[in-house]
Amino acid sequence: MFEARLVEGSLLKKVMESIKDLLNEASWDCSGNGMCLQAMDSSHVALVSLMLKSDGFENYRCDRSISLGINLASMSKILKCASNDDIITIRAEDDADAITFMFESPKQDRVSDYEMKLMNLDTEHLGIPDTEYACVIKMPSGEFSRICRDLSVLGDSVIICCTKDGVRFSAKGDLGNGNIKLAQSANVDKEEEAVVVDMREAVTLTFSLRYLNFFTKAAPLSSQVSLSMSEDVPLMVEYKINDKEGDSKGYVRYYLAPKIED
Amino acid sequence: MEQTVLTQFYLRQ
């Protein structure tokens, strides 16, 4: 038996919005540690690695590890039937061919449940080694969304150049070119508004803006995003999943393969 | 520029 109850159900709705445009289907691997999902997009350019920690749920029961194969568009549609302030419970029997979602209103005067068929998925996992990245850039998630959106006007790719002076995002195309430079924040009252660069080595890499724009769908989960880069390895973009109190409930990480010279 | 894929960097498990 698997059962997980999340009082701040809107977090699960936001998690689904952050992955449904990138992935068609994926397995939720449920264990005593929590619910994990790792899947690549169909072209194998980007990967999502997502964790919802068991102690982030108000109730969490997982008698034995199970893998729930899910059509993510279907799950997203069902979660749209939950109100933003609903409590969401996910339930699946061992060896079941369906998963149940229960939505309770805060006053418990409206309870709905939806059963969804599970899929048999042949999932392919990638081993991602723990990496010491040459640069880790932390910035407001809204700022990163804006940069990716604005530079998409100019081209398909962004060059991210991280040096000790700050970070420069550049794009060029038929109509011209654009650059956005962010300096490290000197004094910031609010931590979530800071730009912080932790750099061991300067790095310049090129990435597809189309995929970065998919990743920014996770911005509602977190006020900050971190970009971790090293030469000639995929970019890692991480949004921490925090509840209203700011406690960590897990993360959404995206990996994106760089573009290289032909 | 050429788009690489993740399997050029990470091994399948």
mmCIF file with all atom_site columns, C-alpha atoms in Angstrom, chain A residues 115-208:
data_model
loop_
_atom_site.group_PDB
_atom_site.id
_atom_site.type_symbol
_atom_site.label_atom_id
_atom_site.label_alt_id
_atom_site.label_comp_id
_atom_site.label_asym_id
_atom_site.label_entity_id
_atom_site.label_seq_id
_atom_site.pdbx_PDB_ins_code
_atom_site.Cartn_x
_atom_site.Cartn_y
_atom_site.Cartn_z
_atom_site.occupancy
_atom_site.B_iso_or_equiv
_atom_site.pdbx_formal_charge
_atom_site.auth_seq_id
_atom_site.auth_comp_id
_atom_site.auth_asym_id
_atom_site.auth_atom_id
_atom_site.pdbx_PDB_model_num
ATOM 1  C CA . GLU A 1 115 ? -8.942 7.063  -10.261 1.00 0.00 ? 115 GLU A CA 1
ATOM 2  C CA . MET A 1 116 ? -6.428 7.006  -13.091 1.00 0.00 ? 116 MET A CA 1
ATOM 3  C CA . LYS A 1 117 ? -5.072 4.006  -14.977 1.00 0.00 ? 117 LYS A CA 1
ATOM 4  C CA . LEU A 1 118 ? -1.375 3.269  -14.577 1.00 0.00 ? 118 LEU A CA 1
ATOM 5  C CA . MET A 1 119 ? 0.916  2.432  -17.492 1.00 0.00 ? 119 MET A CA 1
ATOM 6  C CA . ASN A 1 120 ? 3.589  -0.211 -17.926 1.00 0.00 ? 120 ASN A CA 1
ATOM 7  C CA . LEU A 1 121 ? 6.658  1.824  -18.762 1.00 0.00 ? 121 LEU A CA 1
ATOM 8  C CA . ASP A 1 122 ? 10.077 0.656  -19.820 1.00 0.00 ? 122 ASP A CA 1
ATOM 9  C CA . THR A 1 123 ? 12.030 3.399  -18.109 1.00 0.00 ? 123 THR A CA 1
ATOM 10 C CA . GLU A 1 124 ? 15.608 4.180  -18.917 1.00 0.00 ? 124 GLU A CA 1
ATOM 11 C CA . HIS A 1 125 ? 17.595 5.748  -16.074 1.00 0.00 ? 125 HIS A CA 1
ATOM 12 C CA . LEU A 1 126 ? 20.811 7.671  -16.484 1.00 0.00 ? 126 LEU A CA 1
ATOM 13 C CA . GLY A 1 127 ? 23.526 7.611  -13.852 1.00 0.00 ? 127 GLY A CA 1
ATOM 14 C CA . ILE A 1 128 ? 24.338 11.216 -13.036 1.00 0.00 ? 128 ILE A CA 1
ATOM 15 C CA . PRO A 1 129 ? 27.508 11.430 -10.969 1.00 0.00 ? 129 PRO A CA 1
ATOM 16 C CA . ASP A 1 130 ? 27.808 13.885 -8.085  1.00 0.00 ? 130 ASP A CA 1
ATOM 17 C CA . THR A 1 131 ? 29.557 16.785 -9.769  1.00 0.00 ? 131 THR A CA 1
ATOM 18 C CA . GLU A 1 132 ? 31.602 19.654 -8.367  1.00 0.00 ? 132 GLU A CA 1
ATOM 19 C CA . TYR A 1 133 ? 30.590 22.339 -10.824 1.00 0.00 ? 133 TYR A CA 1
ATOM 20 C CA . ALA A 1 134 ? 32.985 25.121 -11.861 1.00 0.00 ? 134 ALA A CA 1
ATOM 21 C CA . CYS A 1 135 ? 30.245 27.772 -11.450 1.00 0.00 ? 135 CYS A CA 1
ATOM 22 C CA . VAL A 1 136 ? 27.030 27.833 -9.449  1.00 0.00 ? 136 VAL A CA 1
ATOM 23 C CA . ILE A 1 137 ? 24.821 30.855 -10.094 1.00 0.00 ? 137 ILE A CA 1
ATOM 24 C CA . LYS A 1 138 ? 21.884 31.557 -7.791  1.00 0.00 ? 138 LYS A CA 1
ATOM 25 C CA . MET A 1 139 ? 19.353 34.144 -8.878  1.00 0.00 ? 139 MET A CA 1
ATOM 26 C CA . PRO A 1 140 ? 15.676 35.011 -8.498  1.00 0.00 ? 140 PRO A CA 1
ATOM 27 C CA . SER A 1 141 ? 13.628 32.471 -10.468 1.00 0.00 ? 141 SER A CA 1
ATOM 28 C CA . GLY A 1 142 ? 11.516 35.260 -11.982 1.00 0.00 ? 142 GLY A CA 1
ATOM 29 C CA . GLU A 1 143 ? 14.667 36.938 -13.300 1.00 0.00 ? 143 GLU A CA 1
ATOM 30 C CA . PHE A 1 144 ? 15.815 33.733 -14.991 1.00 0.00 ? 144 PHE A CA 1
ATOM 31 C CA . SER A 1 145 ? 12.361 33.251 -16.572 1.00 0.00 ? 145 SER A CA 1
ATOM 32 C CA . ARG A 1 146 ? 12.478 36.810 -17.911 1.00 0.00 ? 146 ARG A CA 1
ATOM 33 C CA . ILE A 1 147 ? 15.973 36.419 -19.368 1.00 0.00 ? 147 ILE A CA 1
ATOM 34 C CA . CYS A 1 148 ? 15.009 33.198 -21.194 1.00 0.00 ? 148 CYS A CA 1
ATOM 35 C CA . ARG A 1 149 ? 11.784 34.746 -22.480 1.00 0.00 ? 149 ARG A CA 1
ATOM 36 C CA . ASP A 1 150 ? 13.412 38.018 -23.596 1.00 0.00 ? 150 ASP A CA 1
ATOM 37 C CA . LEU A 1 151 ? 16.360 36.399 -25.358 1.00 0.00 ? 151 LEU A CA 1
ATOM 38 C CA . SER A 1 152 ? 14.017 34.013 -27.229 1.00 0.00 ? 152 SER A CA 1
ATOM 39 C CA . VAL A 1 153 ? 12.983 37.089 -29.239 1.00 0.00 ? 153 VAL A CA 1
ATOM 40 C CA . LEU A 1 154 ? 16.470 37.128 -30.752 1.00 0.00 ? 154 LEU A CA 1
ATOM 41 C CA . GLY A 1 155 ? 17.540 33.561 -31.250 1.00 0.00 ? 155 GLY A CA 1
ATOM 42 C CA . ASP A 1 156 ? 17.248 29.853 -30.499 1.00 0.00 ? 156 ASP A CA 1
ATOM 43 C CA . SER A 1 157 ? 20.322 29.665 -28.254 1.00 0.00 ? 157 SER A CA 1
ATOM 44 C CA . VAL A 1 158 ? 21.759 31.496 -25.284 1.00 0.00 ? 158 VAL A CA 1
ATOM 45 C CA . ILE A 1 159 ? 25.430 31.783 -24.455 1.00 0.00 ? 159 ILE A CA 1
ATOM 46 C CA . ILE A 1 160 ? 25.905 31.848 -20.694 1.00 0.00 ? 160 ILE A CA 1
ATOM 47 C CA . CYS A 1 161 ? 29.247 33.295 -19.678 1.00 0.00 ? 161 CYS A CA 1
ATOM 48 C CA . CYS A 1 162 ? 30.095 33.198 -15.987 1.00 0.00 ? 162 CYS A CA 1
ATOM 49 C CA . THR A 1 163 ? 33.141 35.099 -14.707 1.00 0.00 ? 163 THR A CA 1
ATOM 50 C CA . LYS A 1 164 ? 34.176 36.640 -11.400 1.00 0.00 ? 164 LYS A CA 1
ATOM 51 C CA . ASP A 1 165 ? 32.471 39.889 -12.446 1.00 0.00 ? 165 ASP A CA 1
ATOM 52 C CA . GLY A 1 166 ? 29.076 38.264 -12.870 1.00 0.00 ? 166 GLY A CA 1
ATOM 53 C CA . VAL A 1 167 ? 27.037 36.448 -15.484 1.00 0.00 ? 167 VAL A CA 1
ATOM 54 C CA . ARG A 1 168 ? 26.270 37.418 -19.073 1.00 0.00 ? 168 ARG A CA 1
ATOM 55 C CA . PHE A 1 169 ? 23.467 35.901 -21.120 1.00 0.00 ? 169 PHE A CA 1
ATOM 56 C CA . SER A 1 170 ? 23.717 36.532 -24.882 1.00 0.00 ? 170 SER A CA 1
ATOM 57 C CA . ALA A 1 171 ? 21.647 35.626 -27.923 1.00 0.00 ? 171 ALA A CA 1
ATOM 58 C CA . LYS A 1 172 ? 21.853 36.535 -31.576 1.00 0.00 ? 172 LYS A CA 1
ATOM 59 C CA . GLY A 1 173 ? 19.809 35.975 -34.666 1.00 0.00 ? 173 GLY A CA 1
ATOM 60 C CA . ASP A 1 174 ? 18.621 37.517 -37.928 1.00 0.00 ? 174 ASP A CA 1
ATOM 61 C CA . LEU A 1 175 ? 17.263 40.657 -36.325 1.00 0.00 ? 175 LEU A CA 1
ATOM 62 C CA . GLY A 1 176 ? 20.306 41.405 -34.196 1.00 0.00 ? 176 GLY A CA 1
ATOM 63 C CA . ASN A 1 177 ? 21.731 40.463 -30.848 1.00 0.00 ? 177 ASN A CA 1
ATOM 64 C CA . GLY A 1 178 ? 21.129 41.017 -27.159 1.00 0.00 ? 178 GLY A CA 1
ATOM 65 C CA . ASN A 1 179 ? 23.072 40.772 -23.914 1.00 0.00 ? 179 ASN A CA 1
ATOM 66 C CA . ILE A 1 180 ? 21.907 40.743 -20.316 1.00 0.00 ? 180 ILE A CA 1
ATOM 67 C CA . LYS A 1 181 ? 24.549 41.180 -17.644 1.00 0.00 ? 181 LYS A CA 1
ATOM 68 C CA . LEU A 1 182 ? 23.858 40.410 -14.016 1.00 0.00 ? 182 LEU A CA 1
ATOM 69 C CA . ALA A 1 183 ? 26.256 41.591 -11.342 1.00 0.00 ? 183 ALA A CA 1
ATOM 70 C CA . GLN A 1 184 ? 26.551 39.816 -8.019  1.00 0.00 ? 184 GLN A CA 1
ATOM 71 C CA . SER A 1 185 ? 24.376 41.448 -5.393  1.00 0.00 ? 185 SER A CA 1
ATOM 72 C CA . ALA A 1 186 ? 26.420 43.495 -2.948  1.00 0.00 ? 186 ALA A CA 1
ATOM 73 C CA . ASN A 1 187 ? 23.839 44.116 -0.268  1.00 0.00 ? 187 ASN A CA 1
ATOM 74 C CA . VAL A 1 188 ? 20.474 42.464 -0.431  1.00 0.00 ? 188 VAL A CA 1
ATOM 75 C CA . ASP A 1 189 ? 17.872 42.682 2.289   1.00 0.00 ? 189 ASP A CA 1
ATOM 76 C CA . LYS A 1 190 ? 15.921 39.760 0.931   1.00 0.00 ? 190 LYS A CA 1
ATOM 77 C CA . GLU A 1 191 ? 17.802 36.562 0.220   1.00 0.00 ? 191 GLU A CA 1
ATOM 78 C CA . GLU A 1 192 ? 15.362 35.578 -2.534  1.00 0.00 ? 192 GLU A CA 1
ATOM 79 C CA . GLU A 1 193 ? 16.294 38.700 -4.544  1.00 0.00 ? 193 GLU A CA 1
ATOM 80 C CA . ALA A 1 194 ? 20.046 38.031 -4.520  1.00 0.00 ? 194 ALA A CA 1
ATOM 81 C CA . VAL A 1 195 ? 22.305 37.096 -7.414  1.00 0.00 ? 195 VAL A CA 1
ATOM 82 C CA . VAL A 1 196 ? 25.183 35.020 -6.063  1.00 0.00 ? 196 VAL A CA 1
ATOM 83 C CA . VAL A 1 197 ? 27.979 33.511 -8.141  1.00 0.00 ? 197 VAL A CA 1
ATOM 84 C CA . ASP A 1 198 ? 30.131 30.789 -6.639  1.00 0.00 ? 198 ASP A CA 1
ATOM 85 C CA . MET A 1 199 ? 32.938 30.410 -9.165  1.00 0.00 ? 199 MET A CA 1
ATOM 86 C CA . ARG A 1 200 ? 36.029 28.244 -9.195  1.00 0.00 ? 200 ARG A CA 1
ATOM 87 C CA . GLU A 1 201 ? 36.683 28.616 -12.914 1.00 0.00 ? 201 GLU A CA 1
ATOM 88 C CA . ALA A 1 202 ? 35.156 30.845 -15.589 1.00 0.00 ? 202 ALA A CA 1
ATOM 89 C CA . VAL A 1 203 ? 32.750 28.960 -17.870 1.00 0.00 ? 203 VAL A CA 1
ATOM 90 C CA . THR A 1 204 ? 31.101 29.766 -21.201 1.00 0.00 ? 204 THR A CA 1
ATOM 91 C CA . LEU A 1 205 ? 28.457 27.389 -22.545 1.00 0.00 ? 205 LEU A CA 1
ATOM 92 C CA . THR A 1 206 ? 25.664 27.495 -25.136 1.00 0.00 ? 206 THR A CA 1
ATOM 93 C CA . PHE A 1 207 ? 22.178 26.102 -24.566 1.00 0.00 ? 207 PHE A CA 1
ATOM 94 C CA . SER A 1 208 ? 18.854 25.814 -26.350 1.00 0.00 ? 208 SER A CA 1
#
